[in-house]
XYZ file of N, CA and C in Angstrom:
117
model
N 28.866 1.864 5.999
C 27.970 2.840 6.425
C 27.292 3.424 5.153
N 27.636 3.635 4.091
C 26.597 3.824 2.700
C 25.622 2.751 2.512
N 26.086 1.417 2.635
C 25.344 0.388 2.646
C 24.098 0.230 3.626
N 24.330 0.603 4.571
C 23.494 0.696 5.789
C 22.190 1.770 5.574
N 22.700 2.766 4.704
C 21.738 3.759 4.484
C 21.115 3.105 3.262
N 21.495 2.548 2.075
C 20.862 2.246 0.980
C 19.811 1.219 1.401
N 20.151 0.353 2.726
C 19.374 -0.910 3.291
C 18.132 -0.223 3.681
N 18.603 0.833 4.563
C 17.575 1.462 5.155
C 16.172 2.268 4.184
N 16.942 2.870 3.292
C 16.157 3.506 2.086
C 15.511 2.565 1.410
N 15.717 1.199 1.363
C 14.824 0.173 0.538
C 14.149 -0.278 1.216
N 13.815 -0.659 2.586
C 13.127 -0.781 3.626
C 12.022 0.276 3.544
N 12.408 1.385 3.484
C 11.218 2.446 3.772
C 10.732 2.333 2.266
N 11.134 2.286 1.122
C 10.575 1.932 -0.056
C 9.690 0.880 -0.127
N 10.067 -0.361 0.769
C 9.452 -1.279 0.591
C 7.933 -1.301 1.443
N 8.205 -0.412 2.569
C 7.013 0.060 3.463
C 6.255 0.686 2.506
N 6.607 1.717 2.205
C 5.758 2.694 1.091
C 4.655 1.725 0.275
N 5.395 0.907 -0.425
C 4.761 0.022 -1.236
C 3.752 -0.910 -0.913
N 3.763 -1.516 0.331
C 3.156 -2.265 1.146
C 1.942 -1.517 1.639
N 2.379 -0.061 2.159
C 1.057 0.660 2.595
C 0.138 1.272 1.761
N 0.746 1.266 0.397
C 0.008 1.549 -0.910
C -0.649 0.298 -1.640
N 0.059 -0.603 -1.179
C -0.945 -1.742 -1.727
C -2.346 -1.791 -0.685
N -2.205 -1.960 0.486
C -3.069 -1.859 1.410
C -3.938 -0.964 1.232
N -3.634 0.177 0.796
C -4.572 1.202 0.689
C -5.515 1.086 -0.467
N -4.590 0.814 -1.448
C -5.648 0.400 -3.064
C -6.511 -0.814 -2.561
N -6.165 -1.692 -1.943
C -7.237 -2.800 -1.880
C -8.393 -2.293 -1.025
N -8.207 -1.461 0.103
C -9.049 -1.233 1.121
C -10.192 -0.041 0.345
N -9.462 0.799 -0.560
C -10.164 1.707 -1.531
C -11.031 0.821 -2.292
N -10.668 -0.563 -2.967
C -11.341 -1.387 -3.921
C -12.457 -1.925 -3.094
N -12.469 -2.643 -1.912
C -13.395 -3.265 -1.163
C -14.162 -2.226 -0.747
N -14.042 -0.894 -0.415
C -15.024 0.104 -0.205
C -15.825 0.443 -0.976
N -15.149 0.922 -2.413
C -15.926 0.872 -3.583
C -16.954 -0.214 -3.971
N -16.621 -1.429 -3.827
C -17.073 -2.730 -4.092
C -18.530 -2.900 -3.121
N -18.065 -2.429 -1.654
C -19.420 -2.616 -1.055
C -20.245 -1.444 -1.131
N -20.093 -0.331 -1.526
C -20.668 1.116 -1.819
C -21.500 0.419 -3.239
N -20.813 -0.160 -4.049
C -21.563 -0.202 -5.334
C -22.421 -1.478 -5.274
N -22.259 -2.325 -4.452
C -23.116 -3.599 -4.389
C -24.553 -3.346 -4.162
N -25.051 -2.771 -3.389
C -26.269 -2.460 -3.247
C -27.044 -1.786 -4.363
N -26.586 -0.946 -4.930
C -27.004 -0.176 -5.950
C -26.928 -1.059 -7.277
N -26.268 -2.015 -7.431
C -26.280 -3.186 -8.373
C -27.237 -4.265 -8.459
């Protein structure tokens, strides 16, 4: 039972990590597109 809880929490933290990476890359590409015309 406890191993299932640990496994599910591990999946949640992995999903958070993936979402964070996607959000960061999306922000980076947006900043890139915003700053490209000015330079």
